Amino acid sequence: MRYLTVIAALAATSFAAPTPEALRGSTEWSPTLAGYFDLVYKHIQDARQRGGKPPTCDLSKASLPVAPTPLEFLPDYTLEHVAIGRGTQNYTCANATATPAAAGAVARFYNISCMAADYPNLVPLASNLAYERPLPEDPLAPFGPTGLELSTHHFFSNGTTPVFAFDAPSSPSLGRVFAQKAGDSVAPANAIQNENGVIPWLYLTSRSTTEGDIRAVYRVDTAGGSPPATCKDQPSSFTVDYAAVYWFFK
């Protein structure tokens, strides 16, 4: 399979080379997978033509995507980390006629900081690829065919407080972020939707209980995650798969 040959060349770039274990069961062809590795291959060819100069991984070069309804951004924010989140948005139903109520989220985040800095056109493709792939059985394993390393665990400490815990062996030292919603925007029209739509982009600010220097988190490049319009035929609690890209600023 051509993509396995491409993967073998990834060590020459800032892309992580996936292990055989990460690849096993994760290389089924899809248009998203094909588009992702076609673009990776083009970047590898470009790097070879430039004499194999390594990418810089300079986060000052990375640009946060602009939401359809622009999200507030303070001029003194400094980018510290970018990650793809893959997990579930969680919902509850009081009765069959109710509207599903948001009940937090659970996700694993995978480090794409260098990708965002050096190959930004790969980022939305990587998020869409994550959406269509299951999480690895090993909770500490790299993510599927991309070989991205685990960086963060995402969950809610209560119904309204998202938490981003940098507590994995491969995590950067960014502590534990307790956040609150400060703004949102509908996702772009080309976002990948489930049968019910797609979750919005978000701007989150850190609470006083945050451990570390992160001040703001942006959720962008969302895919899926949206619940049905009503609770008809739904259990009292249920989950919906989603993926998104998260930008962390101090």
mmCIF file of C-alpha atoms in Angstrom:
data_model
loop_
_atom_site.group_PDB
_atom_site.id
_atom_site.type_symbol
_atom_site.label_atom_id
_atom_site.label_comp_id
_atom_site.label_asym_id
_atom_site.label_seq_id
_atom_site.Cartn_x
_atom_site.Cartn_y
_atom_site.Cartn_z
ATOM 1 C CA MET A 1 0.000 0.000 0.000
ATOM 2 C CA ARG A 2 1.465 3.345 -1.082
ATOM 3 C CA TYR A 3 0.650 5.091 2.179
ATOM 4 C CA LEU A 4 2.849 2.708 4.155
ATOM 5 C CA THR A 5 5.773 3.789 1.974
ATOM 6 C CA VAL A 6 4.928 7.422 2.637
ATOM 7 C CA ILE A 7 4.713 6.761 6.369
ATOM 8 C CA ALA A 8 8.195 5.246 6.334
ATOM 9 C CA ALA A 9 9.559 8.571 5.084
ATOM 10 C CA LEU A 10 7.969 10.671 7.799
ATOM 11 C CA ALA A 11 11.068 10.569 9.997
ATOM 12 C CA ALA A 12 12.644 13.116 7.637
ATOM 13 C CA THR A 13 10.033 15.705 8.633
ATOM 14 C CA SER A 14 8.361 16.931 11.814
ATOM 15 C CA PHE A 15 5.679 14.257 11.427
ATOM 16 C CA ALA A 16 5.774 11.407 13.892
ATOM 17 C CA ALA A 17 6.502 8.033 12.315
ATOM 18 C CA PRO A 18 3.796 5.631 13.513
ATOM 19 C CA THR A 19 4.716 2.282 14.972
ATOM 20 C CA PRO A 20 3.415 -0.981 13.463
ATOM 21 C CA GLU A 21 1.134 -1.274 16.484
ATOM 22 C CA ALA A 22 -0.365 2.152 15.791
ATOM 23 C CA LEU A 23 -0.902 1.282 12.137
ATOM 24 C CA ARG A 24 -2.476 -2.110 12.711
ATOM 25 C CA GLY A 25 -6.203 -1.931 12.016
ATOM 26 C CA SER A 26 -6.009 1.799 11.248
ATOM 27 C CA THR A 27 -5.045 1.944 7.588
ATOM 28 C CA GLU A 28 -8.422 1.266 5.929
ATOM 29 C CA TRP A 29 -8.632 3.526 2.901
ATOM 30 C CA SER A 30 -10.882 6.566 2.988
ATOM 31 C CA PRO A 31 -10.901 9.818 1.008
ATOM 32 C CA THR A 32 -9.766 11.660 4.131
ATOM 33 C CA LEU A 33 -6.859 9.269 4.707
ATOM 34 C CA ALA A 34 -5.866 9.535 1.057
ATOM 35 C CA GLY A 35 -6.025 13.332 1.106
ATOM 36 C CA TYR A 36 -4.002 13.517 4.324
ATOM 37 C CA PHE A 37 -1.130 11.330 3.133
ATOM 38 C CA ASP A 38 -1.120 12.824 -0.352
ATOM 39 C CA LEU A 39 -0.488 16.193 1.272
ATOM 40 C CA VAL A 40 2.119 14.697 3.624
ATOM 41 C CA TYR A 41 3.890 13.250 0.589
ATOM 42 C CA LYS A 42 3.944 16.656 -1.107
ATOM 43 C CA HIS A 43 5.485 18.220 1.984
ATOM 44 C CA ILE A 44 8.140 15.491 2.093
ATOM 45 C CA GLN A 45 8.988 16.097 -1.562
ATOM 46 C CA ASP A 46 9.213 19.853 -0.942
ATOM 47 C CA ALA A 47 11.543 19.252 2.014
ATOM 48 C CA ARG A 48 13.829 17.070 -0.114
ATOM 49 C CA GLN A 49 13.999 19.744 -2.806
ATOM 50 C CA ARG A 50 15.068 22.251 -0.147
ATOM 51 C CA GLY A 51 17.945 19.986 0.809
ATOM 52 C CA GLY A 52 16.265 18.257 3.712
ATOM 53 C CA LYS A 53 16.271 21.286 5.981
ATOM 54 C CA PRO A 54 14.293 20.405 9.109
ATOM 55 C CA PRO A 55 11.096 22.291 9.946
ATOM 56 C CA THR A 56 11.425 24.901 12.646
ATOM 57 C CA CYS A 57 8.429 24.051 14.849
ATOM 58 C CA ASP A 58 8.288 27.767 15.662
ATOM 59 C CA LEU A 59 4.884 28.339 17.256
ATOM 60 C CA SER A 60 5.136 32.076 16.637
ATOM 61 C CA LYS A 61 4.505 31.227 12.964
ATOM 62 C CA ALA A 62 1.223 29.392 13.671
ATOM 63 C CA SER A 63 -2.032 31.226 12.977
ATOM 64 C CA LEU A 64 -5.269 30.482 14.794
ATOM 65 C CA PRO A 65 -8.083 29.965 12.242
ATOM 66 C CA VAL A 66 -10.647 32.757 12.061
ATOM 67 C CA ALA A 67 -14.151 31.650 13.030
ATOM 68 C CA PRO A 68 -17.190 32.596 10.900
ATOM 69 C CA THR A 69 -18.153 34.837 13.811
ATOM 70 C CA PRO A 70 -14.707 36.048 14.942
ATOM 71 C CA LEU A 71 -13.784 35.042 18.490
ATOM 72 C CA GLU A 72 -12.152 37.486 20.868
ATOM 73 C CA PHE A 73 -8.372 37.303 20.917
ATOM 74 C CA LEU A 74 -6.107 39.356 23.181
ATOM 75 C CA PRO A 75 -2.954 40.772 21.555
ATOM 76 C CA ASP A 76 -0.687 39.548 24.356
ATOM 77 C CA TYR A 77 -1.677 35.878 24.042
ATOM 78 C CA THR A 78 1.285 33.574 23.317
ATOM 79 C CA LEU A 79 0.707 30.158 21.767
ATOM 80 C CA GLU A 80 1.974 27.255 23.864
ATOM 81 C CA HIS A 81 0.389 24.110 22.428
ATOM 82 C CA VAL A 82 -1.922 22.809 19.685
ATOM 83 C CA ALA A 83 -3.667 19.437 19.867
ATOM 84 C CA ILE A 84 -6.314 17.354 18.159
ATOM 85 C CA GLY A 85 -9.052 16.179 20.497
ATOM 86 C CA ARG A 86 -10.897 12.913 19.786
ATOM 87 C CA GLY A 87 -13.654 11.679 22.048
ATOM 88 C CA THR A 88 -17.330 12.209 22.813
ATOM 89 C CA GLN A 89 -19.696 15.025 23.591
ATOM 90 C CA ASN A 90 -22.027 13.803 26.348
ATOM 91 C CA TYR A 91 -25.754 14.481 26.724
ATOM 92 C CA THR A 92 -28.659 13.668 29.027
ATOM 93 C CA CYS A 93 -32.416 13.405 28.460
ATOM 94 C CA ALA A 94 -34.995 14.168 31.152
ATOM 95 C CA ASN A 95 -37.829 12.618 29.123
ATOM 96 C CA ALA A 96 -38.800 11.763 25.550
ATOM 97 C CA THR A 97 -40.055 15.271 24.749
ATOM 98 C CA ALA A 98 -37.077 17.126 26.204
ATOM 99 C CA THR A 99 -34.162 18.634 24.316
ATOM 100 C CA PRO A 100 -30.826 16.863 24.937
ATOM 101 C CA ALA A 101 -28.846 18.726 27.595
ATOM 102 C CA ALA A 102 -25.089 19.014 27.333
ATOM 103 C CA ALA A 103 -23.299 17.019 30.039
ATOM 104 C CA GLY A 104 -19.652 17.722 29.288
ATOM 105 C CA ALA A 105 -17.179 15.844 27.136
ATOM 106 C CA VAL A 106 -14.426 13.249 27.402
ATOM 107 C CA ALA A 107 -11.502 13.190 24.979
ATOM 108 C CA ARG A 108 -7.852 12.423 24.464
ATOM 109 C CA PHE A 109 -5.708 15.118 22.857
ATOM 110 C CA TYR A 110 -2.778 14.488 20.519
ATOM 111 C CA ASN A 111 0.085 16.910 19.935
ATOM 112 C CA ILE A 112 0.094 18.726 16.568
ATOM 113 C CA SER A 113 2.041 21.832 17.623
ATOM 114 C CA CYS A 114 4.759 21.399 14.984
ATOM 115 C CA MET A 115 2.173 20.582 12.344
ATOM 116 C CA ALA A 116 0.295 23.801 13.123
ATOM 117 C CA ALA A 117 3.530 25.791 12.911
ATOM 118 C CA ASP A 118 5.053 24.266 9.776
ATOM 119 C CA TYR A 119 2.241 22.547 7.850
ATOM 120 C CA PRO A 120 -1.013 24.362 8.731
ATOM 121 C CA ASN A 121 -2.913 23.018 5.720
ATOM 122 C CA LEU A 122 -2.622 19.535 7.257
ATOM 123 C CA VAL A 123 -4.358 20.493 10.500
ATOM 124 C CA PRO A 124 -8.027 20.405 9.417
ATOM 125 C CA LEU A 125 -7.385 17.198 7.476
ATOM 126 C CA ALA A 126 -5.828 15.606 10.549
ATOM 127 C CA SER A 127 -8.867 16.601 12.626
ATOM 128 C CA ASN A 128 -11.242 15.098 10.066
ATOM 129 C CA LEU A 129 -9.111 11.955 9.948
ATOM 130 C CA ALA A 130 -9.277 11.688 13.735
ATOM 131 C CA TYR A 131 -13.071 11.973 13.606
ATOM 132 C CA GLU A 132 -13.437 8.943 11.375
ATOM 133 C CA ARG A 133 -10.956 6.766 13.312
ATOM 134 C CA PRO A 134 -11.471 5.051 16.696
ATOM 135 C CA LEU A 135 -9.222 5.864 19.604
ATOM 136 C CA PRO A 136 -6.425 3.333 20.176
ATOM 137 C CA GLU A 137 -7.186 0.590 22.686
ATOM 138 C CA ASP A 138 -4.042 1.450 24.614
ATOM 139 C CA PRO A 139 -4.879 4.789 26.283
ATOM 140 C CA LEU A 140 -1.248 5.941 26.040
ATOM 141 C CA ALA A 141 -0.612 4.841 22.453
ATOM 142 C CA PRO A 142 -0.084 7.260 19.539
ATOM 143 C CA PHE A 143 -3.155 8.001 17.464
ATOM 144 C CA GLY A 144 -3.724 5.690 14.508
ATOM 145 C CA PRO A 145 -2.033 6.246 11.150
ATOM 146 C CA THR A 146 -0.831 9.735 12.064
ATOM 147 C CA GLY A 147 1.366 8.504 14.926
ATOM 148 C CA LEU A 148 0.571 11.633 16.949
ATOM 149 C CA GLU A 149 1.531 11.472 20.626
ATOM 150 C CA LEU A 150 -0.893 11.847 23.514
ATOM 151 C CA SER A 151 -0.613 15.241 25.188
ATOM 152 C CA THR A 152 -3.747 15.946 27.211
ATOM 153 C CA HIS A 153 -6.836 14.441 28.817
ATOM 154 C CA HIS A 154 -10.067 16.411 28.531
ATOM 155 C CA PHE A 155 -13.074 16.002 30.825
ATOM 156 C CA PHE A 156 -15.467 18.065 32.931
ATOM 157 C CA SER A 157 -15.065 18.427 36.685
ATOM 158 C CA ASN A 158 -18.745 19.376 36.939
ATOM 159 C CA GLY A 159 -21.523 20.283 34.506
ATOM 160 C CA THR A 160 -19.947 23.564 33.450
ATOM 161 C CA THR A 161 -16.182 23.316 33.981
ATOM 162 C CA PRO A 162 -14.067 21.830 31.184
ATOM 163 C CA VAL A 163 -10.692 20.533 32.333
ATOM 164 C CA PHE A 164 -7.566 20.017 30.256
ATOM 165 C CA ALA A 165 -5.049 17.888 32.155
ATOM 166 C CA PHE A 166 -1.485 17.665 30.813
ATOM 167 C CA ASP A 167 -0.807 14.488 32.752
ATOM 168 C CA ALA A 168 0.414 11.936 30.181
ATOM 169 C CA PRO A 169 4.050 10.768 30.028
ATOM 170 C CA SER A 170 4.452 12.653 26.728
ATOM 171 C CA SER A 171 2.593 15.788 27.877
ATOM 172 C CA PRO A 172 4.223 19.212 27.808
ATOM 173 C CA SER A 173 4.520 20.790 31.262
ATOM 174 C CA LEU A 174 1.405 22.951 31.104
ATOM 175 C CA GLY A 175 -0.365 21.849 34.278
ATOM 176 C CA ARG A 176 -4.134 21.510 34.519
ATOM 177 C CA VAL A 177 -6.489 24.058 32.953
ATOM 178 C CA PHE A 178 -9.933 24.708 34.432
ATOM 179 C CA ALA A 179 -11.858 26.751 31.892
ATOM 180 C CA GLN A 180 -15.087 28.612 31.249
ATOM 181 C CA LYS A 181 -16.863 29.546 28.038
ATOM 182 C CA ALA A 182 -16.217 33.127 26.887
ATOM 183 C CA GLY A 183 -17.533 33.012 23.310
ATOM 184 C CA ASP A 184 -18.634 30.785 20.452
ATOM 185 C CA SER A 185 -19.216 30.694 16.714
ATOM 186 C CA VAL A 186 -21.029 28.395 14.348
ATOM 187 C CA ALA A 187 -18.646 26.110 12.496
ATOM 188 C CA PRO A 188 -17.843 26.833 8.842
ATOM 189 C CA ALA A 189 -20.189 25.436 6.211
ATOM 190 C CA ASN A 190 -17.559 22.910 5.078
ATOM 191 C CA ALA A 191 -17.155 21.328 8.546
ATOM 192 C CA ILE A 192 -17.798 17.584 8.763
ATOM 193 C CA GLN A 193 -21.260 17.072 10.220
ATOM 194 C CA ASN A 194 -23.041 14.080 11.648
ATOM 195 C CA GLU A 195 -26.737 13.551 10.906
ATOM 196 C CA ASN A 196 -27.556 16.331 13.395
ATOM 197 C CA GLY A 197 -24.946 18.931 12.482
ATOM 198 C CA VAL A 198 -21.643 19.925 14.056
ATOM 199 C CA ILE A 199 -20.673 21.481 17.379
ATOM 200 C CA PRO A 200 -19.584 25.142 17.397
ATOM 201 C CA TRP A 201 -16.140 26.648 17.717
ATOM 202 C CA LEU A 202 -15.395 27.975 21.216
ATOM 203 C CA TYR A 203 -13.304 30.526 23.048
ATOM 204 C CA LEU A 204 -12.556 29.479 26.642
ATOM 205 C CA THR A 205 -10.747 31.397 29.349
ATOM 206 C CA SER A 206 -9.033 29.882 32.367
ATOM 207 C CA ARG A 207 -10.506 29.954 35.858
ATOM 208 C CA SER A 208 -8.584 30.965 38.977
ATOM 209 C CA THR A 209 -8.202 27.271 39.876
ATOM 210 C CA THR A 210 -6.000 26.629 36.824
ATOM 211 C CA GLU A 211 -2.601 25.114 37.587
ATOM 212 C CA GLY A 212 -0.099 26.666 35.179
ATOM 213 C CA ASP A 213 0.083 29.665 32.859
ATOM 214 C CA ILE A 214 -2.560 28.853 30.230
ATOM 215 C CA ARG A 215 -5.036 31.737 29.940
ATOM 216 C CA ALA A 216 -7.147 30.809 26.932
ATOM 217 C CA VAL A 217 -8.198 27.774 24.909
ATOM 218 C CA TYR A 218 -9.801 27.844 21.451
ATOM 219 C CA ARG A 219 -11.758 24.905 20.032
ATOM 220 C CA VAL A 220 -11.740 25.074 16.219
ATOM 221 C CA ASP A 221 -11.932 22.750 13.194
ATOM 222 C CA THR A 222 -14.771 20.815 14.805
ATOM 223 C CA ALA A 223 -16.253 17.627 13.326
ATOM 224 C CA GLY A 224 -19.455 15.938 14.488
ATOM 225 C CA GLY A 225 -20.498 16.006 18.145
ATOM 226 C CA SER A 226 -23.971 17.437 17.643
ATOM 227 C CA PRO A 227 -26.957 15.749 19.390
ATOM 228 C CA PRO A 228 -30.390 15.070 17.899
ATOM 229 C CA ALA A 229 -32.947 17.873 18.165
ATOM 230 C CA THR A 230 -35.112 16.008 20.692
ATOM 231 C CA CYS A 231 -34.809 13.161 23.178
ATOM 232 C CA LYS A 232 -37.274 10.949 21.334
ATOM 233 C CA ASP A 233 -35.968 7.354 21.277
ATOM 234 C CA GLN A 234 -32.862 8.409 23.221
ATOM 235 C CA PRO A 235 -31.671 6.896 26.533
ATOM 236 C CA SER A 236 -31.351 9.036 29.660
ATOM 237 C CA SER A 237 -27.687 9.614 28.820
ATOM 238 C CA PHE A 238 -25.776 9.133 25.589
ATOM 239 C CA THR A 239 -22.590 10.171 23.805
ATOM 240 C CA VAL A 240 -21.812 11.529 20.335
ATOM 241 C CA ASP A 241 -18.404 11.160 18.682
ATOM 242 C CA TYR A 242 -16.493 14.330 17.831
ATOM 243 C CA ALA A 243 -13.088 15.686 16.939
ATOM 244 C CA ALA A 244 -11.678 19.210 17.115
ATOM 245 C CA VAL A 245 -8.442 21.158 17.228
ATOM 246 C CA TYR A 246 -7.548 22.973 20.454
ATOM 247 C CA TRP A 247 -5.158 25.932 20.719
ATOM 248 C CA PHE A 248 -3.693 26.767 24.143
ATOM 249 C CA PHE A 249 -2.402 30.288 24.895
ATOM 250 C CA LYS A 250 -0.733 31.783 27.925
#
